[in-house]
JSON list of C-alpha atoms in Angstrom, two decimals:
[
{"chain": "A", "resi": 1, "resn": "MET", "atom": "CA", "xyz": [-34.34, -4.97, 21.65]},
{"chain": "A", "resi": 2, "resn": "GLY", "atom": "CA", "xyz": [-32.90, -2.03, 23.55]},
{"chain": "A", "resi": 3, "resn": "THR", "atom": "CA", "xyz": [-31.00, -4.27, 25.95]},
{"chain": "A", "resi": 4, "resn": "LEU", "atom": "CA", "xyz": [-29.55, -6.31, 23.09]},
{"chain": "A", "resi": 5, "resn": "GLY", "atom": "CA", "xyz": [-28.32, -3.10, 21.46]},
{"chain": "A", "resi": 6, "resn": "THR", "atom": "CA", "xyz": [-26.81, -1.96, 24.76]},
{"chain": "A", "resi": 7, "resn": "VAL", "atom": "CA", "xyz": [-25.00, -5.27, 25.24]},
{"chain": "A", "resi": 8, "resn": "LEU", "atom": "CA", "xyz": [-23.68, -5.28, 21.66]},
{"chain": "A", "resi": 9, "resn": "SER", "atom": "CA", "xyz": [-22.48, -1.67, 21.88]},
{"chain": "A", "resi": 10, "resn": "ALA", "atom": "CA", "xyz": [-20.76, -2.45, 25.19]},
{"chain": "A", "resi": 11, "resn": "LEU", "atom": "CA", "xyz": [-19.02, -5.43, 23.59]},
{"chain": "A", "resi": 12, "resn": "LEU", "atom": "CA", "xyz": [-17.93, -3.33, 20.63]},
{"chain": "A", "resi": 13, "resn": "ALA", "atom": "CA", "xyz": [-16.66, -0.56, 22.91]},
{"chain": "A", "resi": 14, "resn": "PHE", "atom": "CA", "xyz": [-14.73, -3.09, 24.95]},
{"chain": "A", "resi": 15, "resn": "ASP", "atom": "CA", "xyz": [-13.16, -4.60, 21.81]},
{"chain": "A", "resi": 16, "resn": "ALA", "atom": "CA", "xyz": [-12.22, -1.15, 20.52]},
{"chain": "A", "resi": 17, "resn": "ALA", "atom": "CA", "xyz": [-10.60, -0.24, 23.82]},
{"chain": "A", "resi": 18, "resn": "ALA", "atom": "CA", "xyz": [-8.73, -3.55, 23.90]},
{"chain": "A", "resi": 19, "resn": "ALA", "atom": "CA", "xyz": [-7.58, -3.08, 20.31]},
{"chain": "A", "resi": 20, "resn": "ALA", "atom": "CA", "xyz": [-6.43, 0.49, 21.02]},
{"chain": "A", "resi": 21, "resn": "SER", "atom": "CA", "xyz": [-4.54, -0.68, 24.07]},
{"chain": "A", "resi": 22, "resn": "ARG", "atom": "CA", "xyz": [-2.94, -3.48, 22.08]},
{"chain": "A", "resi": 23, "resn": "TYR", "atom": "CA", "xyz": [-1.90, -1.06, 19.30]},
{"chain": "A", "resi": 24, "resn": "LYS", "atom": "CA", "xyz": [-0.38, 1.36, 21.81]},
{"chain": "A", "resi": 25, "resn": "ARG", "atom": "CA", "xyz": [1.54, -1.44, 23.49]},
{"chain": "A", "resi": 26, "resn": "ASN", "atom": "CA", "xyz": [2.80, -2.74, 20.15]},
{"chain": "A", "resi": 27, "resn": "ALA", "atom": "CA", "xyz": [3.84, 0.76, 19.06]},
{"chain": "A", "resi": 28, "resn": "VAL", "atom": "CA", "xyz": [5.88, 1.25, 22.23]},
{"chain": "A", "resi": 29, "resn": "LEU", "atom": "CA", "xyz": [7.49, -2.18, 21.86]},
{"chain": "A", "resi": 30, "resn": "TRP", "atom": "CA", "xyz": [8.33, -1.57, 18.19]},
{"chain": "A", "resi": 31, "resn": "ALA", "atom": "CA", "xyz": [9.87, 1.79, 19.12]},
{"chain": "A", "resi": 32, "resn": "ILE", "atom": "CA", "xyz": [12.05, 0.06, 21.73]},
{"chain": "A", "resi": 33, "resn": "ILE", "atom": "CA", "xyz": [13.03, -2.59, 19.19]},
{"chain": "A", "resi": 34, "resn": "ALA", "atom": "CA", "xyz": [13.91, 0.13, 16.63]},
{"chain": "A", "resi": 35, "resn": "VAL", "atom": "CA", "xyz": [16.13, 1.95, 19.15]},
{"chain": "A", "resi": 36, "resn": "LEU", "atom": "CA", "xyz": [17.88, -1.27, 20.13]},
{"chain": "A", "resi": 37, "resn": "LEU", "atom": "CA", "xyz": [18.45, -2.33, 16.50]},
{"chain": "A", "resi": 38, "resn": "GLY", "atom": "CA", "xyz": [19.68, 1.17, 15.62]},
{"chain": "A", "resi": 39, "resn": "SER", "atom": "CA", "xyz": [22.13, 1.05, 18.53]},
{"chain": "A", "resi": 40, "resn": "ALA", "atom": "CA", "xyz": [23.30, -2.41, 17.48]},
{"chain": "A", "resi": 41, "resn": "TYR", "atom": "CA", "xyz": [23.83, -1.12, 13.95]},
{"chain": "A", "resi": 42, "resn": "VAL", "atom": "CA", "xyz": [25.89, 1.83, 15.18]},
{"chain": "A", "resi": 43, "resn": "PHE", "atom": "CA", "xyz": [28.03, -0.39, 17.41]},
{"chain": "A", "resi": 44, "resn": "ALA", "atom": "CA", "xyz": [28.52, -2.86, 14.55]},
{"chain": "A", "resi": 45, "resn": "LEU", "atom": "CA", "xyz": [29.79, 0.00, 12.39]},
{"chain": "A", "resi": 46, "resn": "ILE", "atom": "CA", "xyz": [32.12, 1.11, 15.20]},
{"chain": "A", "resi": 47, "resn": "ALA", "atom": "CA", "xyz": [33.42, -2.44, 15.57]},
{"chain": "A", "resi": 48, "resn": "ILE", "atom": "CA", "xyz": [34.06, -2.71, 11.84]},
{"chain": "A", "resi": 49, "resn": "ALA", "atom": "CA", "xyz": [35.84, 0.64, 11.85]},
{"chain": "A", "resi": 50, "resn": "LEU", "atom": "CA", "xyz": [37.99, -0.41, 14.84]},
{"chain": "A", "resi": 51, "resn": "LEU", "atom": "CA", "xyz": [38.79, -3.73, 13.17]},
{"chain": "A", "resi": 52, "resn": "LEU", "atom": "CA", "xyz": [39.81, -1.98, 9.98]},
{"chain": "A", "resi": 53, "resn": "SER", "atom": "CA", "xyz": [41.77, 0.68, 11.89]},
{"chain": "A", "resi": 54, "resn": "ALA", "atom": "CA", "xyz": [43.90, -2.08, 13.45]},
{"chain": "A", "resi": 55, "resn": "ARG", "atom": "CA", "xyz": [44.94, -3.13, 9.98]},
{"chain": "A", "resi": 56, "resn": "TYR", "atom": "CA", "xyz": [44.84, 0.23, 8.16]},
{"chain": "A", "resi": 57, "resn": "SER", "atom": "CA", "xyz": [44.95, 3.83, 9.31]},
{"chain": "A", "resi": 58, "resn": "PRO", "atom": "CA", "xyz": [41.88, 5.15, 11.20]},
{"chain": "A", "resi": 59, "resn": "VAL", "atom": "CA", "xyz": [41.10, 7.57, 8.36]},
{"chain": "A", "resi": 60, "resn": "ALA", "atom": "CA", "xyz": [41.22, 4.79, 5.77]},
{"chain": "A", "resi": 61, "resn": "ALA", "atom": "CA", "xyz": [39.01, 2.60, 7.99]},
{"chain": "A", "resi": 62, "resn": "ALA", "atom": "CA", "xyz": [36.41, 5.36, 8.38]},
{"chain": "A", "resi": 63, "resn": "LEU", "atom": "CA", "xyz": [36.45, 6.07, 4.64]},
{"chain": "A", "resi": 64, "resn": "THR", "atom": "CA", "xyz": [36.04, 2.36, 3.85]},
{"chain": "A", "resi": 65, "resn": "VAL", "atom": "CA", "xyz": [32.98, 2.10, 6.10]},
{"chain": "A", "resi": 66, "resn": "THR", "atom": "CA", "xyz": [31.59, 5.32, 4.59]},
{"chain": "A", "resi": 67, "resn": "VAL", "atom": "CA", "xyz": [32.06, 4.11, 1.03]},
{"chain": "A", "resi": 68, "resn": "ALA", "atom": "CA", "xyz": [30.42, 0.77, 1.86]},
{"chain": "A", "resi": 69, "resn": "LEU", "atom": "CA", "xyz": [27.41, 2.55, 3.35]},
{"chain": "A", "resi": 70, "resn": "VAL", "atom": "CA", "xyz": [27.09, 4.92, 0.40]},
{"chain": "A", "resi": 71, "resn": "VAL", "atom": "CA", "xyz": [27.27, 2.04, -2.09]},
{"chain": "A", "resi": 72, "resn": "THR", "atom": "CA", "xyz": [24.64, 0.14, -0.10]},
{"chain": "A", "resi": 73, "resn": "ALA", "atom": "CA", "xyz": [22.39, 3.21, -0.07]},
{"chain": "A", "resi": 74, "resn": "LEU", "atom": "CA", "xyz": [22.80, 3.62, -3.85]},
{"chain": "A", "resi": 75, "resn": "VAL", "atom": "CA", "xyz": [21.88, -0.03, -4.39]},
{"chain": "A", "resi": 76, "resn": "VAL", "atom": "CA", "xyz": [18.74, 0.41, -2.25]},
{"chain": "A", "resi": 77, "resn": "ILE", "atom": "CA", "xyz": [17.85, 3.56, -4.23]},
{"chain": "A", "resi": 78, "resn": "GLY", "atom": "CA", "xyz": [18.26, 1.61, -7.48]},
{"chain": "A", "resi": 79, "resn": "VAL", "atom": "CA", "xyz": [16.04, -1.20, -6.23]},
{"chain": "A", "resi": 80, "resn": "MET", "atom": "CA", "xyz": [13.42, 1.31, -5.09]},
{"chain": "A", "resi": 81, "resn": "ALA", "atom": "CA", "xyz": [13.49, 3.10, -8.47]},
{"chain": "A", "resi": 82, "resn": "GLY", "atom": "CA", "xyz": [13.09, -0.24, -10.25]},
{"chain": "A", "resi": 83, "resn": "LEU", "atom": "CA", "xyz": [10.14, -1.22, -8.10]},
{"chain": "A", "resi": 84, "resn": "ASN", "atom": "CA", "xyz": [8.49, 2.18, -8.63]},
{"chain": "A", "resi": 85, "resn": "ALA", "atom": "CA", "xyz": [8.98, 1.89, -12.40]},
{"chain": "A", "resi": 86, "resn": "ARG", "atom": "CA", "xyz": [7.44, -1.59, -12.35]},
{"chain": "A", "resi": 87, "resn": "ASP", "atom": "CA", "xyz": [4.46, -0.30, -10.36]},
{"chain": "A", "resi": 88, "resn": "ARG", "atom": "CA", "xyz": [3.98, 2.53, -12.88]},
{"chain": "A", "resi": 89, "resn": "ARG", "atom": "CA", "xyz": [4.11, 0.05, -15.78]},
{"chain": "A", "resi": 90, "resn": "LEU", "atom": "CA", "xyz": [1.54, -2.20, -14.09]},
{"chain": "A", "resi": 91, "resn": "ALA", "atom": "CA", "xyz": [-0.76, 0.77, -13.39]},
{"chain": "A", "resi": 92, "resn": "ASP", "atom": "CA", "xyz": [-0.46, 1.92, -17.02]},
{"chain": "A", "resi": 93, "resn": "GLU", "atom": "CA", "xyz": [-1.29, -1.58, -18.22]},
{"chain": "A", "resi": 94, "resn": "ARG", "atom": "CA", "xyz": [-4.34, -1.70, -15.93]},
{"chain": "A", "resi": 95, "resn": "ARG", "atom": "CA", "xyz": [-5.46, 1.69, -17.26]},
{"chain": "A", "resi": 96, "resn": "ARG", "atom": "CA", "xyz": [-5.02, 0.52, -20.87]},
{"chain": "A", "resi": 97, "resn": "ARG", "atom": "CA", "xyz": [-7.03, -2.66, -20.20]},
{"chain": "A", "resi": 98, "resn": "SER", "atom": "CA", "xyz": [-9.76, -0.66, -18.49]},
{"chain": "A", "resi": 99, "resn": "ALA", "atom": "CA", "xyz": [-9.93, 1.75, -21.42]},
{"chain": "A", "resi": 100, "resn": "MET", "atom": "CA", "xyz": [-10.07, -1.18, -23.84]},
{"chain": "A", "resi": 101, "resn": "ARG", "atom": "CA", "xyz": [-12.94, -2.77, -21.89]},
{"chain": "A", "resi": 102, "resn": "THR", "atom": "CA", "xyz": [-14.77, 0.55, -21.83]},
{"chain": "A", "resi": 103, "resn": "ASN", "atom": "CA", "xyz": [-14.33, 0.97, -25.59]},
{"chain": "A", "resi": 104, "resn": "LEU", "atom": "CA", "xyz": [-15.53, -2.58, -26.25]},
{"chain": "A", "resi": 105, "resn": "ALA", "atom": "CA", "xyz": [-18.56, -2.00, -24.03]},
{"chain": "A", "resi": 106, "resn": "LEU", "atom": "CA", "xyz": [-19.37, 1.23, -25.90]},
{"chain": "A", "resi": 107, "resn": "VAL", "atom": "CA", "xyz": [-19.08, -0.57, -29.25]},
{"chain": "A", "resi": 108, "resn": "ALA", "atom": "CA", "xyz": [-21.38, -3.32, -27.99]},
{"chain": "A", "resi": 109, "resn": "VAL", "atom": "CA", "xyz": [-23.90, -0.80, -26.66]},
{"chain": "A", "resi": 110, "resn": "THR", "atom": "CA", "xyz": [-23.95, 1.17, -29.91]},
{"chain": "A", "resi": 111, "resn": "SER", "atom": "CA", "xyz": [-24.49, -1.99, -31.94]},
{"chain": "A", "resi": 112, "resn": "ILE", "atom": "CA", "xyz": [-27.35, -3.00, -29.61]},
{"chain": "A", "resi": 113, "resn": "LEU", "atom": "CA", "xyz": [-28.86, 0.48, -29.89]},
{"chain": "A", "resi": 114, "resn": "ARG", "atom": "CA", "xyz": [-28.79, 0.29, -33.68]},
{"chain": "A", "resi": 115, "resn": "LYS", "atom": "CA", "xyz": [-30.36, -3.16, -33.89]},
{"chain": "A", "resi": 116, "resn": "GLN", "atom": "CA", "xyz": [-32.77, -3.07, -30.92]},
{"chain": "A", "resi": 117, "resn": "PRO", "atom": "CA", "xyz": [-33.35, 0.42, -29.55]},
{"chain": "A", "resi": 118, "resn": "LEU", "atom": "CA", "xyz": [-35.82, -0.64, -26.84]},
{"chain": "A", "resi": 119, "resn": "LEU", "atom": "CA", "xyz": [-33.40, -3.21, -25.44]},
{"chain": "A", "resi": 120, "resn": "GLY", "atom": "CA", "xyz": [-30.67, -0.58, -25.49]},
{"chain": "A", "resi": 121, "resn": "ALA", "atom": "CA", "xyz": [-32.84, 1.91, -23.63]},
{"chain": "A", "resi": 122, "resn": "ALA", "atom": "CA", "xyz": [-33.73, -0.71, -21.01]},
{"chain": "A", "resi": 123, "resn": "THR", "atom": "CA", "xyz": [-30.06, -1.59, -20.59]},
{"chain": "A", "resi": 124, "resn": "GLY", "atom": "CA", "xyz": [-29.14, 2.08, -20.20]},
{"chain": "A", "resi": 125, "resn": "ILE", "atom": "CA", "xyz": [-31.78, 2.58, -17.53]},
{"chain": "A", "resi": 126, "resn": "ALA", "atom": "CA", "xyz": [-30.58, -0.54, -15.69]},
{"chain": "A", "resi": 127, "resn": "VAL", "atom": "CA", "xyz": [-26.95, 0.59, -15.80]},
{"chain": "A", "resi": 128, "resn": "ALA", "atom": "CA", "xyz": [-27.88, 4.09, -14.62]},
{"chain": "A", "resi": 129, "resn": "ALA", "atom": "CA", "xyz": [-29.90, 2.61, -11.76]},
{"chain": "A", "resi": 130, "resn": "LEU", "atom": "CA", "xyz": [-27.02, 0.33, -10.75]},
{"chain": "A", "resi": 131, "resn": "LEU", "atom": "CA", "xyz": [-24.55, 3.20, -10.85]},
{"chain": "A", "resi": 132, "resn": "GLY", "atom": "CA", "xyz": [-26.88, 5.36, -8.80]},
{"chain": "A", "resi": 133, "resn": "LEU", "atom": "CA", "xyz": [-27.37, 2.64, -6.20]},
{"chain": "A", "resi": 134, "resn": "SER", "atom": "CA", "xyz": [-23.66, 1.89, -5.90]},
{"chain": "A", "resi": 135, "resn": "ARG", "atom": "CA", "xyz": [-22.80, 5.56, -5.48]},
{"chain": "A", "resi": 136, "resn": "GLY", "atom": "CA", "xyz": [-25.39, 5.90, -2.74]},
{"chain": "A", "resi": 137, "resn": "ARG", "atom": "CA", "xyz": [-23.82, 3.00, -0.85]},
{"chain": "A", "resi": 138, "resn": "LYS", "atom": "CA", "xyz": [-20.36, 4.52, -1.07]},
{"chain": "A", "resi": 139, "resn": "ARG", "atom": "CA", "xyz": [-21.59, 7.78, 0.39]},
{"chain": "A", "resi": 140, "resn": "SER", "atom": "CA", "xyz": [-23.25, 6.03, 3.31]},
{"chain": "A", "resi": 141, "resn": "ASP", "atom": "CA", "xyz": [-20.12, 3.96, 3.96]},
{"chain": "A", "resi": 142, "resn": "ASP", "atom": "CA", "xyz": [-17.93, 7.09, 4.10]},
{"chain": "A", "resi": 143, "resn": "ARG", "atom": "CA", "xyz": [-19.98, 8.62, 6.93]}
]
């Protein structure tokens, strides 16, 4: 059994090293791509400014490009604010549904406790045991 464990740990170590190498390579390539796309963006802005400066004054061309970029940034900010507001609404709705389920479960438990106290006590013990077991698993997974 010791040799099987050694072989499996060697395979896992090899996969981790390969994955780390792959992530490093991808990070470097994405950084190169970001620099190239950023440079292309800057040169596109320069080309637009030069094109506009042939028709209008250079100051007007630069202001036109600036205004276009500011308007684009404001639109992106508006979209981002809308998405964040939607996410907050969805989270609030999930919280409300969870609270409603909890309240319904408490109502059901209290009605069971009134009608059949032994069944209610057994259910409470089972729920406590399940909660205790699930918490123990989470702690061991975090290590």
